[in-house]
Short mmCIF file of C-alpha atoms and ligand atoms in Angstrom, two decimals:
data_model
loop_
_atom_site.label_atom_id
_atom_site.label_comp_id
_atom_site.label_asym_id
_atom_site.label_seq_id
_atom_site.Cartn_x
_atom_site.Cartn_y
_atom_site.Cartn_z
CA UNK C 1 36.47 -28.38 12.55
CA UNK C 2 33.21 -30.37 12.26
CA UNK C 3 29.88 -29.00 10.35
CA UNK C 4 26.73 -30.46 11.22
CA UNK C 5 24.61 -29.89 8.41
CA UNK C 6 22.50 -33.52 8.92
CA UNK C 7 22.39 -36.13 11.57
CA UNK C 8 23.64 -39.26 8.65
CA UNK C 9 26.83 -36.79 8.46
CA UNK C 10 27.27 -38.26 12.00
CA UNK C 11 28.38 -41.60 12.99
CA UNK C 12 26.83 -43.63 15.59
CA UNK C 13 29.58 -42.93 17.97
CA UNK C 14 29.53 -39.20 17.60
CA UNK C 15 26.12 -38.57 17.86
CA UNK C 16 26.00 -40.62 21.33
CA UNK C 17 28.62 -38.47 22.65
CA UNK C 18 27.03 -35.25 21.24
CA UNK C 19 23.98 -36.55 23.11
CA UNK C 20 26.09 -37.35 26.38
CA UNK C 21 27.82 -33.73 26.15
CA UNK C 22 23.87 -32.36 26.42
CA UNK C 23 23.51 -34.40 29.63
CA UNK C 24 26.66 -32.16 30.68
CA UNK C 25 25.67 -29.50 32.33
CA UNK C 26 29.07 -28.03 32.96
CA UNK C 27 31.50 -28.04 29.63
CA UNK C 28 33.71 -24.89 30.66
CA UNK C 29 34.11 -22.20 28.09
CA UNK C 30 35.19 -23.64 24.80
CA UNK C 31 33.87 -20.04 23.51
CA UNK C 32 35.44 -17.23 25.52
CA UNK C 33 36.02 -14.54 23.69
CA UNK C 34 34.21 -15.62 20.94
CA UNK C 35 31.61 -15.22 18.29
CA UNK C 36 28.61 -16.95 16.80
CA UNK C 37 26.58 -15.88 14.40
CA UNK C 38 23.26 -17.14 14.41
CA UNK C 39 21.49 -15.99 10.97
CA UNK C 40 17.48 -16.84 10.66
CA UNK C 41 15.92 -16.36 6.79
CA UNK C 42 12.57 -17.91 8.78
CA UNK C 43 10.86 -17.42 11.98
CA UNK C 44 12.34 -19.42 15.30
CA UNK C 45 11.04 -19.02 19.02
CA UNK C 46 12.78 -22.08 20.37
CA UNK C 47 16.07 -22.38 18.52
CA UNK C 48 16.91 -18.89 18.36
CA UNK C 49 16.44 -18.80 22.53
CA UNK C 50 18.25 -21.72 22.85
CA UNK C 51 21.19 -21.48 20.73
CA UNK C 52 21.53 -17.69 22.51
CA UNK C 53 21.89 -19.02 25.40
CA UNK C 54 23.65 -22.17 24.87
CA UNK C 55 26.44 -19.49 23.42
CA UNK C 56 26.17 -17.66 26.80
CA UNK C 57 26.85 -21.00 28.80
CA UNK C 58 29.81 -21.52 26.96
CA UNK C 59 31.09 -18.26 27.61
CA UNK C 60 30.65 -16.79 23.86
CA UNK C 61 28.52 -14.06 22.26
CA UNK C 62 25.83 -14.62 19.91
CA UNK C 63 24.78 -12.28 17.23
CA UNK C 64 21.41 -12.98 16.04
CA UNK C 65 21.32 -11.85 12.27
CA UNK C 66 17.70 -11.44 10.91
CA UNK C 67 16.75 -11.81 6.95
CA UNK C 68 16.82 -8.22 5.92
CA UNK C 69 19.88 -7.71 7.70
CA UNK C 70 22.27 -10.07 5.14
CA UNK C 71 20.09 -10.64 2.45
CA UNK C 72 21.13 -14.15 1.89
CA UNK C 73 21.12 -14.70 -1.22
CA UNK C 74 19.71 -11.70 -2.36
CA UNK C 75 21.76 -9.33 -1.56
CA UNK C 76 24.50 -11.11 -1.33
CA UNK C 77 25.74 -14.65 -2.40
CA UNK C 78 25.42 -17.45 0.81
CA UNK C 79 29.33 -17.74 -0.24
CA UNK C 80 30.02 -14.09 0.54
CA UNK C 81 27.78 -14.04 3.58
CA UNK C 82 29.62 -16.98 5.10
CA UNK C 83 33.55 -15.97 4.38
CA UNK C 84 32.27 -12.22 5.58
CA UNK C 85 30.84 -13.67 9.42
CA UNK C 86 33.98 -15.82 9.30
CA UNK C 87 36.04 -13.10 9.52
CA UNK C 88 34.12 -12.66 13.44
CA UNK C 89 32.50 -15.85 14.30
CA UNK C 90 33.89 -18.91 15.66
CA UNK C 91 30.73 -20.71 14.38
CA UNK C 92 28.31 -19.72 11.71
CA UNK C 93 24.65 -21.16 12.42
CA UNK C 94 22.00 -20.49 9.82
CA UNK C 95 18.23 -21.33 9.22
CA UNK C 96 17.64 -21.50 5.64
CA UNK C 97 14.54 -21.93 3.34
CA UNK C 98 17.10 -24.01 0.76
CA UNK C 99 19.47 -26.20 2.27
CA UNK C 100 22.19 -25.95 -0.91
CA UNK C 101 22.90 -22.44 0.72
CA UNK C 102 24.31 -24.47 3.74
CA UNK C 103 26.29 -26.78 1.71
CA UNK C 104 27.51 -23.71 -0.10
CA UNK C 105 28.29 -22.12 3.00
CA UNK C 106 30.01 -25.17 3.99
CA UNK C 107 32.30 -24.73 0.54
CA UNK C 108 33.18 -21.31 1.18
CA UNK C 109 34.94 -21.07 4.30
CA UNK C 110 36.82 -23.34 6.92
CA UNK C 111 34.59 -22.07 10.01
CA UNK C 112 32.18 -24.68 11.18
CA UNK C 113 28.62 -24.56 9.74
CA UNK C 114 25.49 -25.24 11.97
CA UNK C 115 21.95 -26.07 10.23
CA UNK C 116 19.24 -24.36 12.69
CA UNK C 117 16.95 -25.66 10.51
CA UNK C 118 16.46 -26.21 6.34
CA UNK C 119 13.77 -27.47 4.12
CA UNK C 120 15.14 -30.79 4.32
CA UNK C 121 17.13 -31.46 7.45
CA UNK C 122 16.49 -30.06 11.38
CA UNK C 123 19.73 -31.91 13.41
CA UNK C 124 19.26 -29.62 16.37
CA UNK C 125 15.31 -30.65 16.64
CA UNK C 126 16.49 -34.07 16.54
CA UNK C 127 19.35 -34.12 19.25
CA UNK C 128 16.74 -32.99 21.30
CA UNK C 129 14.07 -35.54 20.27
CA UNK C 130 16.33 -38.81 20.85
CA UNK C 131 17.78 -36.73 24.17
CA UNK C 132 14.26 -36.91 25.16
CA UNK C 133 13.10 -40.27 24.20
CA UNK C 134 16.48 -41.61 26.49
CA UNK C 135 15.13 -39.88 29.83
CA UNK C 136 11.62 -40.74 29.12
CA UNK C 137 12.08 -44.61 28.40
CA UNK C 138 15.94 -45.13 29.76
CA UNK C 139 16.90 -45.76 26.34
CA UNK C 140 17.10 -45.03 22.87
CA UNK C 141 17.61 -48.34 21.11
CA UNK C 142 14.82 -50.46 20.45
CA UNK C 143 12.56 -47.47 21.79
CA UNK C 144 9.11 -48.10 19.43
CA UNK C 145 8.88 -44.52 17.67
CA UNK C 146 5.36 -43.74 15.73
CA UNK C 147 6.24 -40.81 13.91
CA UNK C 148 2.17 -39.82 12.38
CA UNK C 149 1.97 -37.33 9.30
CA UNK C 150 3.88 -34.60 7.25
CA UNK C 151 6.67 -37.76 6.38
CA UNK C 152 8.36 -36.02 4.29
CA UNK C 153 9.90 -33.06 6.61
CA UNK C 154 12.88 -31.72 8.41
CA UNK C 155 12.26 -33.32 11.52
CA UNK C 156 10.94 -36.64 10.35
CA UNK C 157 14.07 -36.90 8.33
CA UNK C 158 16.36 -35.72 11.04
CA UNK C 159 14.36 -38.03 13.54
CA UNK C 160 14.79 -40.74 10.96
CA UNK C 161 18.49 -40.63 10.50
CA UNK C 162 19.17 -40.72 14.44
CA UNK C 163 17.06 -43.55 15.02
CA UNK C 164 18.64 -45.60 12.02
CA UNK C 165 22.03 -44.30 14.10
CA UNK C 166 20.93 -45.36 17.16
CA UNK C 167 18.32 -48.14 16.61
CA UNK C 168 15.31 -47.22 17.52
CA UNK C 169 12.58 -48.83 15.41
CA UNK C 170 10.57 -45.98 14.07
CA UNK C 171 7.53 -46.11 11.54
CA UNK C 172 6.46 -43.38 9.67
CA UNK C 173 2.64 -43.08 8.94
CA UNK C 174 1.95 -41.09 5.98
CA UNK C 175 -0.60 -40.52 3.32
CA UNK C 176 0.26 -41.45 -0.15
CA UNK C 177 3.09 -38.53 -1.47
CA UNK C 178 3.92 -37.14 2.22
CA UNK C 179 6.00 -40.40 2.91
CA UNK C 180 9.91 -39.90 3.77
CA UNK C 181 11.77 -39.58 0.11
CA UNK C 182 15.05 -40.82 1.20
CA UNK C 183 14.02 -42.63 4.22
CA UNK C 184 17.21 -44.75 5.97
CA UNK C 185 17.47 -48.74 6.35
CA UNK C 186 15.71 -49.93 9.17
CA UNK C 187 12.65 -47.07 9.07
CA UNK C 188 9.77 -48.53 8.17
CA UNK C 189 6.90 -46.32 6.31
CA UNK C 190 2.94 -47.06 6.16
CA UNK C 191 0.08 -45.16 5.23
CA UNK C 192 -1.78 -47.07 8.12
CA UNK C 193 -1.47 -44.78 11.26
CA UNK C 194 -3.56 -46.97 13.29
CA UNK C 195 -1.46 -50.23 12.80
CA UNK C 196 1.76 -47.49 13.20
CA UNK C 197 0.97 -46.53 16.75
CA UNK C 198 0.23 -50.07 17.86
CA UNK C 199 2.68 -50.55 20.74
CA UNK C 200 4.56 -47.07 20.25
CA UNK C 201 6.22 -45.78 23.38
CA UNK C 202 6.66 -42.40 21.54
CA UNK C 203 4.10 -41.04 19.26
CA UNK C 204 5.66 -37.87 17.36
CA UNK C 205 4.17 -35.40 14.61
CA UNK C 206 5.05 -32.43 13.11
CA UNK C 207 2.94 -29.38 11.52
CA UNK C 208 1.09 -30.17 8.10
CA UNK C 209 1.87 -27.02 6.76
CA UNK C 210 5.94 -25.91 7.61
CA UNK C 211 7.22 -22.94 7.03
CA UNK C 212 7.94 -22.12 3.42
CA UNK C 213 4.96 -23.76 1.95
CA UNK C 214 1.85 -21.97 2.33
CA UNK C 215 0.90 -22.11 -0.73
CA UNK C 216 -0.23 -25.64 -0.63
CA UNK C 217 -1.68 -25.37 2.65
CA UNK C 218 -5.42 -25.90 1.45
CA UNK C 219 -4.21 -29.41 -0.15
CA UNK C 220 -1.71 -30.37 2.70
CA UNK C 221 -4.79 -29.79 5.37
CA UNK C 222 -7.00 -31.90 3.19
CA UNK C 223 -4.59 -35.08 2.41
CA UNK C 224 -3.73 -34.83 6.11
CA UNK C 225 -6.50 -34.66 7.97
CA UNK C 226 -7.06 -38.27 8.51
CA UNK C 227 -3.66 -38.23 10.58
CA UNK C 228 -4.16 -36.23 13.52
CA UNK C 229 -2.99 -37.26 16.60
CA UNK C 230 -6.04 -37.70 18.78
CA UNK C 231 -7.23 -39.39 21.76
CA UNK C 232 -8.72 -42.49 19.97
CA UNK C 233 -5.61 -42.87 18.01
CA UNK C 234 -3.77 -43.19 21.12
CA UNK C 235 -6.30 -45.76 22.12
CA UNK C 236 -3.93 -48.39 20.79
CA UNK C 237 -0.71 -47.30 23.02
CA UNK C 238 -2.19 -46.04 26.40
CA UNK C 239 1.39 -45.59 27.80
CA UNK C 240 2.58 -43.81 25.35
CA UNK C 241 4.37 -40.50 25.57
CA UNK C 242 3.57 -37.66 23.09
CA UNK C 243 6.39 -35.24 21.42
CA UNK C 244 6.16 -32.53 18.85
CA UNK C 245 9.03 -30.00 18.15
CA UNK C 246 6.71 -27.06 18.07
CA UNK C 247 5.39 -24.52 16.87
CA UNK C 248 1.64 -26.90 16.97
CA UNK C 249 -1.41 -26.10 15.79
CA UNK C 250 -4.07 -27.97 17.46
CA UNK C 251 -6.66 -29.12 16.17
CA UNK C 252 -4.83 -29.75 13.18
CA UNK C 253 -1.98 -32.38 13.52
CA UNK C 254 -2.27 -33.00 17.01
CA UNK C 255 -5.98 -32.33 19.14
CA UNK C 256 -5.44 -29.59 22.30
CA UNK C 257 -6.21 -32.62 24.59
CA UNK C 258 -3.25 -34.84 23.94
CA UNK C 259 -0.38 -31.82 23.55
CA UNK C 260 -1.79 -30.11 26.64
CA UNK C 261 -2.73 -33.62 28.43
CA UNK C 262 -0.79 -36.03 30.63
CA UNK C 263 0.97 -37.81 28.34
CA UNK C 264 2.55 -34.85 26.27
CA UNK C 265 6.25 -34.08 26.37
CA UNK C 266 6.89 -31.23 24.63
CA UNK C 267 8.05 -28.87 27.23
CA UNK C 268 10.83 -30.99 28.00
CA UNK C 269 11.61 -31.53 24.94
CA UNK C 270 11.68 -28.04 24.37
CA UNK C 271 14.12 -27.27 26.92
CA UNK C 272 16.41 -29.50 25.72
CA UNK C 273 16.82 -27.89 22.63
CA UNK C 274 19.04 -25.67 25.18
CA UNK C 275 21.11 -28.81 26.33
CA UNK C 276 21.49 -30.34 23.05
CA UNK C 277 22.30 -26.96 21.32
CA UNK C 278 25.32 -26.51 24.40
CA UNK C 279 26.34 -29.99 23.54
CA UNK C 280 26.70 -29.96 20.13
CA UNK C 281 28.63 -26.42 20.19
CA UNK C 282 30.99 -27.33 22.50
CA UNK C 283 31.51 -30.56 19.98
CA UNK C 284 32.15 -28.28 16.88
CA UNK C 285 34.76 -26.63 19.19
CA UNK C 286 36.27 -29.85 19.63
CA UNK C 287 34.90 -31.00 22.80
N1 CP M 1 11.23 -26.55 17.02
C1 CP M 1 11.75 -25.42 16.53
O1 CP M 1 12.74 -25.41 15.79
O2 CP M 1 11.11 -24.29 16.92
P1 CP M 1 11.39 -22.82 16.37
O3 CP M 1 10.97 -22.81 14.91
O4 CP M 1 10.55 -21.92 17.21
O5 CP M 1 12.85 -22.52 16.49
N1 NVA M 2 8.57 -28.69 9.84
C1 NVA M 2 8.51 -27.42 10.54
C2 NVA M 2 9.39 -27.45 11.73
C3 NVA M 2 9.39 -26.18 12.55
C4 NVA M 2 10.32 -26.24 13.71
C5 NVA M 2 8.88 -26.31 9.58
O1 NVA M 2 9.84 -26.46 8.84
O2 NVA M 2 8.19 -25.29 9.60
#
């Protein structure tokens, strides 16, 4: 049984057929009569929604487990929380604020471990980014990706990995400090946001702020500022197409005019966080 913790635990092969299971719409019921738990320590709208119901297509039951309710951590070890839903679920999904808890998770018992989202990694974000990048340019290799920002994220590293996978050229733009620690071969970083988007076909960013670190959300808002994702930054890739994983905040990483203008994404991207989230199920239960 397969955890997916990170996209680089993926090879190339299996994350193109984890993408080609998404564009399935019809994968049986590879969890009848079965549970998953779905455990949140932070706040979701789109993966909580869509892993619920990507459960439901595949004929399981999801139990949505809220932060009080297990204490992870707290009050009781992520060991002990995992071998207890193991004793019910099929699959144990979590959304952590420290992504050890996962890998201790992982450890503790022999029933597949989904990320829904740490402080360093977001897989399910990024099955849905690259599905969307394939039906919006045909492909996914050699797509031009201009990821503009917070560098140094869950979903710039999760992006990052699959595009290394995959090879698309992405280029992160950056200030000095947000840039992507552990960035793969083949991703190029710059703090130069103007020279990234030159030619993009995708232009992608991500909240300054995520969740877990407001307390340096004065200085994050300041060092970032310059990298919003505006109309004259698009200037330099007219045919561009916008994507952001959501939640946004406009008028800080991204201006209201290009998220809710004609060259924004992000609604299908967001439902295919329901078709990648079927497809990568059904792979942990060996599809
Ligand atoms: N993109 C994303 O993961 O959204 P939620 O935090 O609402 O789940
Ligand atoms: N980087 C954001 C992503 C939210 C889906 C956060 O972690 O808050």
């Amino acid at each position: 049984m397969s955890d997916l913790l990170a996209i680089a635990d993926l090879g190339r092969d299996t994350l193109s057929h984890l993408l080609d299971l998404a564009e399935r719409s019809a994968l049986g019921r590879p969890l009848a009569g079965e549970g998953v738990a779905l455990v949140f320590q932070k706040p979701s709208a789109r993966t909580r929604n869509s892993m619920e119901m990507a459960v439901v297509q595949l004929g399981g039951h999801p139990v949505y487990i809220q932060k009080e309710e297990v204490g992870l951590g707290t009050r009781e070890s992520a060991e002990d929380v995992a071998r207890t839903l193991a004793c019910y679920h099929r699959i144990i999904a979590a959304r952590v604020m420290d992504h050890r808890d996962l890998v201790a998770m992982s450890a503790a018992v022999e029933t597949p471990i989904l990320n829904m989202l740490s402080d360093s990694d977001h897989p399910l974000q990024a099955l849905a980014d690259l599905l969307t990048v394939k039906q919006l340019l045909g492909r996914i290799e050699g797509a031009r990706i201009a990821y503009i920002g917070d560098g140094d994220n869950n979903v710039a590293r999760s992006l990052a990995q699959g595009c290394a996978l995959l090879g698309a050229e992405l280029v992160i733009a950056s200030p000095e400090g947000y840039g992507l620690s552990d960035a793969p071969d083949g991703v190029r970083q710059t703090h130069d946001a103007a020279e990234a988007v030159r030619g993009a076909e995708i232009v992608y960013t991500d909240v300054w702020v995520s969740m877990g670190q407001d307390g340096e959300a004065e200085a994050r808002r300041r060092t970032l500022a310059p990298y919003q994702v505006n109309t004259a930054l698009l200037a330099a890739c007219p045919d561009a197409h916008f994507l952001h994983c959501l939640p946004a905040r406009r008028g800080e990483e991204v201006a209201a005019d290009v998220i809710d203008g004609p060259r924004s994404a992000v609604w299908r991207q967001a439902a295919n966080r329901m078709h990648t989230a079927r497809g990568a199920l059904a792979w942990m239960r060996g599809a």
